[in-house]
Short mmCIF file of C-alpha atoms in Angstrom, two decimals:
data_model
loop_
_atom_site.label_atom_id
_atom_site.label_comp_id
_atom_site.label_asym_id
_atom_site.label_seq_id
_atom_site.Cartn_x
_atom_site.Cartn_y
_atom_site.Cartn_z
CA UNK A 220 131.81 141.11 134.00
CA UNK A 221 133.04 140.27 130.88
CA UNK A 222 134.74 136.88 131.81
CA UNK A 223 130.92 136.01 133.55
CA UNK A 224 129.50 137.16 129.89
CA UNK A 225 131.61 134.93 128.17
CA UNK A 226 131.13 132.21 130.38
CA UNK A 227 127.34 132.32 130.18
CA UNK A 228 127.83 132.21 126.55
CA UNK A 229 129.55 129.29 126.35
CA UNK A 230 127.17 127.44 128.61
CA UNK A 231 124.71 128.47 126.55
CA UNK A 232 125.94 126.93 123.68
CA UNK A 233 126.92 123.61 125.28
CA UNK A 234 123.50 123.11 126.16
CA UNK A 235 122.58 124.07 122.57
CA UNK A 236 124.60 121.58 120.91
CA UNK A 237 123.78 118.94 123.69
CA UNK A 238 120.06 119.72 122.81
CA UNK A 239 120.92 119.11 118.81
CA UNK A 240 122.80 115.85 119.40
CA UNK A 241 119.70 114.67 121.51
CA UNK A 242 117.24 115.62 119.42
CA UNK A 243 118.80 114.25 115.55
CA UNK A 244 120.18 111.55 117.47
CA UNK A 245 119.52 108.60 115.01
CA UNK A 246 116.68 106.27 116.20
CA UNK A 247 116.36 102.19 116.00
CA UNK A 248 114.63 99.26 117.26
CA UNK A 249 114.87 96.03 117.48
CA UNK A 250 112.11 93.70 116.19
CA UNK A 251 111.22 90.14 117.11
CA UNK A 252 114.91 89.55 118.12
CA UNK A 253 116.21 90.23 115.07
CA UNK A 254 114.19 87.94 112.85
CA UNK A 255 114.61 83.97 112.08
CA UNK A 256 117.10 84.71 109.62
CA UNK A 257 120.90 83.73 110.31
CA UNK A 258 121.59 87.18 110.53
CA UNK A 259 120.05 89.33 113.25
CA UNK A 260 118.10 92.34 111.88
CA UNK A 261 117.82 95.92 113.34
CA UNK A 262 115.57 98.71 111.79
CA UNK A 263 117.01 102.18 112.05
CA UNK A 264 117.30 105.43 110.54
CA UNK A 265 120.24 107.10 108.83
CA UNK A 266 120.86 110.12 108.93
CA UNK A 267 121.60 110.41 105.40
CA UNK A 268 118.28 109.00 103.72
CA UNK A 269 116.01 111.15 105.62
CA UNK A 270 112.04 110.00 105.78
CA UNK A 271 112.73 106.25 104.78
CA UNK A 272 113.15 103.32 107.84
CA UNK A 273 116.22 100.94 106.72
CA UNK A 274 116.39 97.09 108.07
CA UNK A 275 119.53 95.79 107.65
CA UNK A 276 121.93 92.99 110.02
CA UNK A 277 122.98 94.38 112.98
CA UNK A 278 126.93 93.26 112.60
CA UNK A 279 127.71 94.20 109.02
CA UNK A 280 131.43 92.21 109.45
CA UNK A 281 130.09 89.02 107.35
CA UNK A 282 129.62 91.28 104.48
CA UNK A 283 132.07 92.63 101.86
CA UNK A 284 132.71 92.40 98.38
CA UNK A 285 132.35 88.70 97.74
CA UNK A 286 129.26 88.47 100.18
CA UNK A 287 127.29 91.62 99.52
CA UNK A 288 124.13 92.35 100.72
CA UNK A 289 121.23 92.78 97.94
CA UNK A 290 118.92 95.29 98.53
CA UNK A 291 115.22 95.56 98.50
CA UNK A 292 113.35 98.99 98.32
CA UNK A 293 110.01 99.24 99.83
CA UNK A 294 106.57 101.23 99.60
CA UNK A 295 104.07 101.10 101.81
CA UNK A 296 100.47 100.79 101.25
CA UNK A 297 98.13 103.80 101.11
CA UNK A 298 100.91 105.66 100.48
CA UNK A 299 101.69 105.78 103.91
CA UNK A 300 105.16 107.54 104.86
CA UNK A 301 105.93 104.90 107.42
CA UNK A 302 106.34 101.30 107.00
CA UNK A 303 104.42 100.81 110.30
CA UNK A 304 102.11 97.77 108.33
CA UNK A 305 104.81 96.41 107.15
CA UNK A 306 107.80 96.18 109.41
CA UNK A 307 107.62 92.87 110.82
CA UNK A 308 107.83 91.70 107.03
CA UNK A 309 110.70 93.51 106.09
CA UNK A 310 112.77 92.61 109.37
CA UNK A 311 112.66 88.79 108.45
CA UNK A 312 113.79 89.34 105.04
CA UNK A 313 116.72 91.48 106.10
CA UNK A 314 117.95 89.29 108.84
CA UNK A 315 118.30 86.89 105.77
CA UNK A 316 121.10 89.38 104.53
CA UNK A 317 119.76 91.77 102.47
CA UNK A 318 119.55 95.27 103.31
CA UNK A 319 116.02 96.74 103.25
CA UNK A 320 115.77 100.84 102.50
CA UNK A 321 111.75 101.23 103.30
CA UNK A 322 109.70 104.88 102.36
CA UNK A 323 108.83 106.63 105.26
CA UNK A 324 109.56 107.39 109.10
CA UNK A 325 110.75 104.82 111.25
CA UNK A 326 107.89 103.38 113.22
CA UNK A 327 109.21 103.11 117.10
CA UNK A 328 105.70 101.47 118.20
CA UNK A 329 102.54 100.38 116.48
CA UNK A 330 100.61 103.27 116.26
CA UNK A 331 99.34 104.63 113.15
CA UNK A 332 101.14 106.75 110.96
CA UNK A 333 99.34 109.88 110.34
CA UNK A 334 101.29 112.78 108.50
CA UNK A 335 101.37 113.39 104.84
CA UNK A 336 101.84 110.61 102.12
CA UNK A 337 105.16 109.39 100.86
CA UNK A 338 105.81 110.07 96.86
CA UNK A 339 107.34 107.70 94.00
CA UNK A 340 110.61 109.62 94.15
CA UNK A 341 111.50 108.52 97.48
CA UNK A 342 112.13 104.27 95.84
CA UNK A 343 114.51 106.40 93.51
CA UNK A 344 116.48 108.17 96.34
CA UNK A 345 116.57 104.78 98.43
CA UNK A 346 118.53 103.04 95.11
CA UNK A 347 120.69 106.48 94.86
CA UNK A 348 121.59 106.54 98.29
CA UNK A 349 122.90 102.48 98.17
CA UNK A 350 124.60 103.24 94.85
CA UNK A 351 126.33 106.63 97.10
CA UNK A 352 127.07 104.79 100.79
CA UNK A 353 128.36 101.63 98.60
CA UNK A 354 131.17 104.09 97.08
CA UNK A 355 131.82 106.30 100.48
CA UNK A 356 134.56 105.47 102.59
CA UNK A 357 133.15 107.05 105.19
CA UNK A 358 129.74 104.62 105.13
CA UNK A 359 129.61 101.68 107.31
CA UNK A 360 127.91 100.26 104.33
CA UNK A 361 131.19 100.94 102.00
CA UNK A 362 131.25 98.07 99.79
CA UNK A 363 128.87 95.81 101.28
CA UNK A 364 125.82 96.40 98.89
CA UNK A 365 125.28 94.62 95.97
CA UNK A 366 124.34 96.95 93.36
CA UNK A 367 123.66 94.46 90.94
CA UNK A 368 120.73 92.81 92.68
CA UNK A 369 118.59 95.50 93.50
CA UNK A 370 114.42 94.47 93.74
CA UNK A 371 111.78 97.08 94.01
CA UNK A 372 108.76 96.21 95.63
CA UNK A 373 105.64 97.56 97.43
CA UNK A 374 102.34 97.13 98.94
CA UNK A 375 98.88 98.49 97.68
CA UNK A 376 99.84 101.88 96.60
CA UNK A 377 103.47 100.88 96.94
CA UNK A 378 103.26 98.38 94.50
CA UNK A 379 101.75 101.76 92.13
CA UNK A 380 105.01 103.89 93.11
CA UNK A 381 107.06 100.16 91.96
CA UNK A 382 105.30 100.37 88.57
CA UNK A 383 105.67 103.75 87.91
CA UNK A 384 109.42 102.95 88.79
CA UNK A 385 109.71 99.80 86.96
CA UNK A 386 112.06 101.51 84.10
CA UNK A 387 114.62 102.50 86.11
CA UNK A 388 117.73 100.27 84.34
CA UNK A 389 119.07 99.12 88.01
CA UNK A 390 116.51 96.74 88.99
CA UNK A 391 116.51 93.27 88.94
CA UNK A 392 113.36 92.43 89.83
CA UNK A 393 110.29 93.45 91.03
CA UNK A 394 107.31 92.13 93.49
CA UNK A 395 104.39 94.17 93.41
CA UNK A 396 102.02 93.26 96.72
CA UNK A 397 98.31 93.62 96.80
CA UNK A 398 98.58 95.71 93.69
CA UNK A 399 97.69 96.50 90.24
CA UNK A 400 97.59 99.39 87.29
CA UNK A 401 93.93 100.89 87.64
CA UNK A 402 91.89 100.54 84.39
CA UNK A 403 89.92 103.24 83.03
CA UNK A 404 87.19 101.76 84.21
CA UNK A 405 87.97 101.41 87.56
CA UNK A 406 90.25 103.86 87.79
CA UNK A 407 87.43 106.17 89.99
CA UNK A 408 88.21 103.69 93.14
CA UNK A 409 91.52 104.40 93.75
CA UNK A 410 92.40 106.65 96.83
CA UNK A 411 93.44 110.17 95.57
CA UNK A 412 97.27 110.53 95.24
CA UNK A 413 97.92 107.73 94.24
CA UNK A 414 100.76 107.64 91.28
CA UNK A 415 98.56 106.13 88.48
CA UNK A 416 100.19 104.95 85.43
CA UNK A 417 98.48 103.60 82.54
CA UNK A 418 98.41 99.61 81.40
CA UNK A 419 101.05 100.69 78.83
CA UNK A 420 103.36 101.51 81.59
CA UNK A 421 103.91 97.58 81.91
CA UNK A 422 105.70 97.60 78.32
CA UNK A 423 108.44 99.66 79.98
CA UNK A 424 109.32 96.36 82.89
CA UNK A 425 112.55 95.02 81.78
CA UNK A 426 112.86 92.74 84.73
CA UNK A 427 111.34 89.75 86.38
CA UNK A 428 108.28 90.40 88.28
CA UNK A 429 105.83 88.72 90.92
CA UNK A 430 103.01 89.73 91.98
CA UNK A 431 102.07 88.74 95.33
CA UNK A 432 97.93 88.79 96.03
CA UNK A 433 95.95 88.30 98.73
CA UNK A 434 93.32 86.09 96.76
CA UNK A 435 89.67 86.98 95.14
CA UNK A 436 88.41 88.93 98.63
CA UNK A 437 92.15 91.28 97.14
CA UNK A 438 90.19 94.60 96.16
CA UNK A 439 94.01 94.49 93.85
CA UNK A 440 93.05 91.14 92.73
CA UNK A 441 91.47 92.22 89.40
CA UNK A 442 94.38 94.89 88.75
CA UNK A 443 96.95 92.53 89.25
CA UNK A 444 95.45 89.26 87.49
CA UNK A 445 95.34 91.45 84.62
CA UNK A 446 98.57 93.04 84.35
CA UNK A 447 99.79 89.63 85.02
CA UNK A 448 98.11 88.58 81.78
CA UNK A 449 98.91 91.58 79.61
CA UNK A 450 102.92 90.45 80.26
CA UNK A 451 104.28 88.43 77.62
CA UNK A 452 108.03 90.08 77.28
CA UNK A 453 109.66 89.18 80.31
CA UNK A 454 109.19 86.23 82.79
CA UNK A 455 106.65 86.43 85.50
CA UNK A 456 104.36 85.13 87.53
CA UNK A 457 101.22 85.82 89.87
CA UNK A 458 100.45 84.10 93.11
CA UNK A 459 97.62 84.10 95.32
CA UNK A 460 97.30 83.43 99.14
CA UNK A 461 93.36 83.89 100.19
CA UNK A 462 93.61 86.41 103.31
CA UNK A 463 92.41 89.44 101.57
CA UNK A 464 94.16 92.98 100.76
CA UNK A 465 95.83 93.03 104.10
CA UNK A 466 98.29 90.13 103.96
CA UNK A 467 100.25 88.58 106.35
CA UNK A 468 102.18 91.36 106.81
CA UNK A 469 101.58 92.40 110.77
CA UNK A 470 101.97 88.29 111.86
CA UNK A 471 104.71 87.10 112.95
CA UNK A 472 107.85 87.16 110.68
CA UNK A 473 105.67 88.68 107.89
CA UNK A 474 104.03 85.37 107.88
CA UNK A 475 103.04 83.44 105.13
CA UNK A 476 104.14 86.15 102.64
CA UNK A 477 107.71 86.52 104.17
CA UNK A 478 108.48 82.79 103.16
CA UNK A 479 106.92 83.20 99.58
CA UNK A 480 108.44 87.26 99.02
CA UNK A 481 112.08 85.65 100.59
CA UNK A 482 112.22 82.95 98.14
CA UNK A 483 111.37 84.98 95.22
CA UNK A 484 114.39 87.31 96.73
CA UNK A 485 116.57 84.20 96.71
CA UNK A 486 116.04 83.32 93.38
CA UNK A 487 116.40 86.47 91.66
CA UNK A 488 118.92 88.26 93.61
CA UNK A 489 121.39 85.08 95.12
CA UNK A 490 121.00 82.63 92.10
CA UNK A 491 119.55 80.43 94.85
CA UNK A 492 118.40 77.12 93.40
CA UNK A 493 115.97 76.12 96.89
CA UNK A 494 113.92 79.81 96.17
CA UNK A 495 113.78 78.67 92.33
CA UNK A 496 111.95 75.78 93.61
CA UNK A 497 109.02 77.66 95.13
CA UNK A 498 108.24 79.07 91.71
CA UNK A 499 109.51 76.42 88.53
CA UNK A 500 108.35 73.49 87.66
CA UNK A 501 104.36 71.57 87.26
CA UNK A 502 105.15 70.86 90.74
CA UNK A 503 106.80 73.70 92.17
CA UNK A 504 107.35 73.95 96.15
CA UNK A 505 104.57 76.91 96.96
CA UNK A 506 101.53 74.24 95.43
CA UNK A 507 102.58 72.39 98.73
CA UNK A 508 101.84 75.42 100.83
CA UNK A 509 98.57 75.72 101.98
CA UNK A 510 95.68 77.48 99.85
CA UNK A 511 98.77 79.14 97.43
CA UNK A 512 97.61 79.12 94.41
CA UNK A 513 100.28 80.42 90.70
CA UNK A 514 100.37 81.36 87.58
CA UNK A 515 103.28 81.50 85.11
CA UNK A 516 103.66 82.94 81.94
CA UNK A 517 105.80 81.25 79.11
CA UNK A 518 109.12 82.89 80.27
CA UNK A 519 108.71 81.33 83.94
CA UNK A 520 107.85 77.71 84.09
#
């Protein structure tokens, strides 16, 4: 009786631990084969940044000390918890080697996110975890990340949550989409919890910065013109692509946004003279684009 006992016991607990490796198994997906990059992209969780979706190449052996990948961090519009907008965007640029550490659950189809909102603390704990995973062992990622080229960046309210982040001392850059810092004045429009800084917040960027709109029909267009002209004390630049506060985001490869957002990348985080072209000079490669339109201030020309 006691030998049956036993036995049921430990069946039960098989099927218990079966059940737990099923249900935390990590999930992943692959998007639009990979992305045009020259690295194939995969997004995924990890186990070890819980609520944030990370897009990185799916064979990590190109990538070491001397060919480390630079990472973006990501927030999503609305303050969504999900990069479900935004995913197709952030798959091309990884599969150009970066790795991309995104707020929010993993989005396995297109439906819409729907639980609670994501917070500015989560861009902080994607930049802690590279700093941690680059240092472990243990981490597939173990000296692969590039700690010293490190952009924040995000989308509507994500681009809020980069601003309110924009002292943190290791970022490089920053590319704030759709977005702006509310004015008093219009400060009653904005959808409630959102992180809203005031206009001095700016004074506290100590890195390059872009700001990526989506033209005059933008409802960010006003915000962000006129941050972009209140900075004077580092370089930066605004650029404008007419489709509205949506972007390109859901098209294919991100779109026309994934070329621009990649080449600002380039520059700023691979010293690469072909993404400094979009951006410097009276003649600079994104007039040539279609219905872009920039501005520069006196530290980016």
């Amino acid at each position: 009786m006691k030998a049956k006992t036993f036995f049921g016991a430990a069946l039960l607990l098989m099927a218990s631990a079966a059940c737990m490796s099923f249900t935390t198994e990590e999930k992943q997906r692959v998007v639009e084969d990979g992305g045009q990059g020259p690295y194939k992209a995969i997004m995924k969780e990890e186990a070890s940044l819980p609520a944030h979706t990370i897009f990185v190449p799916q064979d990590l052996k190109p990538f070491g000390k001397k060919n480390a990948l630079p990472v973006l961090v990501w927030g999503n519009g609305a303050c969504t918890n999900s990069p479900y907008e935004h995913y197709k965007f952030l798959n091309e640029i990884a599969s150009y080697g970066y790795i991309v550490l995104a707020t929010g659950y993993i989005p396995m189809d297109d439906e819409r996110y729907r639980g609670p909102m994501s917070t500015t603390e989560q861009q902080i704990e994607s930049i802690d975890w590279a700093f941690a995973q680059n240092a472990d062992k243990n981490s597939p990622y173990y000296q692969k990340i590039d700690l010293e080229n490190i952009a924040v960046a995000g989308m509507s309210c994500g681009g809020l949550q980069t601003l309110y982040n924009c002292a943190d001392p290791r970022i490089k850059t920053l590319m704030v989409c759709n977005s702006g810092l509310f004015n008093n004045e219009n400060a009653s429009s904005a959808v409630g919890g959102m992180p809203m800084p005031p206009k001095s917040k700016l004074k506290e960027i100590h890195s390059s910065i872009i700001y990526i709109l989506g033209g005059e029909k933008d409802i960010a267009y006003g915000n962000g013109m006129d941050d972009f002209h209140r900075i004077d004390h580092v370089p930066a630049c605004a650029v404008n692509y007419p489709v509205g506060h949506g972007g390109t985001y859901g098209q294919p490869h991100g779109g026309e946004f994934s070329v621009v957002a990649l080449a600002w990348l380039n520059w700023q985080l691979k010293g690469d003279k072909k993404g400094a072209a979009m951006f410097v000079g009276d003649n600079c490669e994104i007039l040539k684009r279609q219905d872009w339109t920039i501005e520069k201030n006196a530290l980016l020309k």
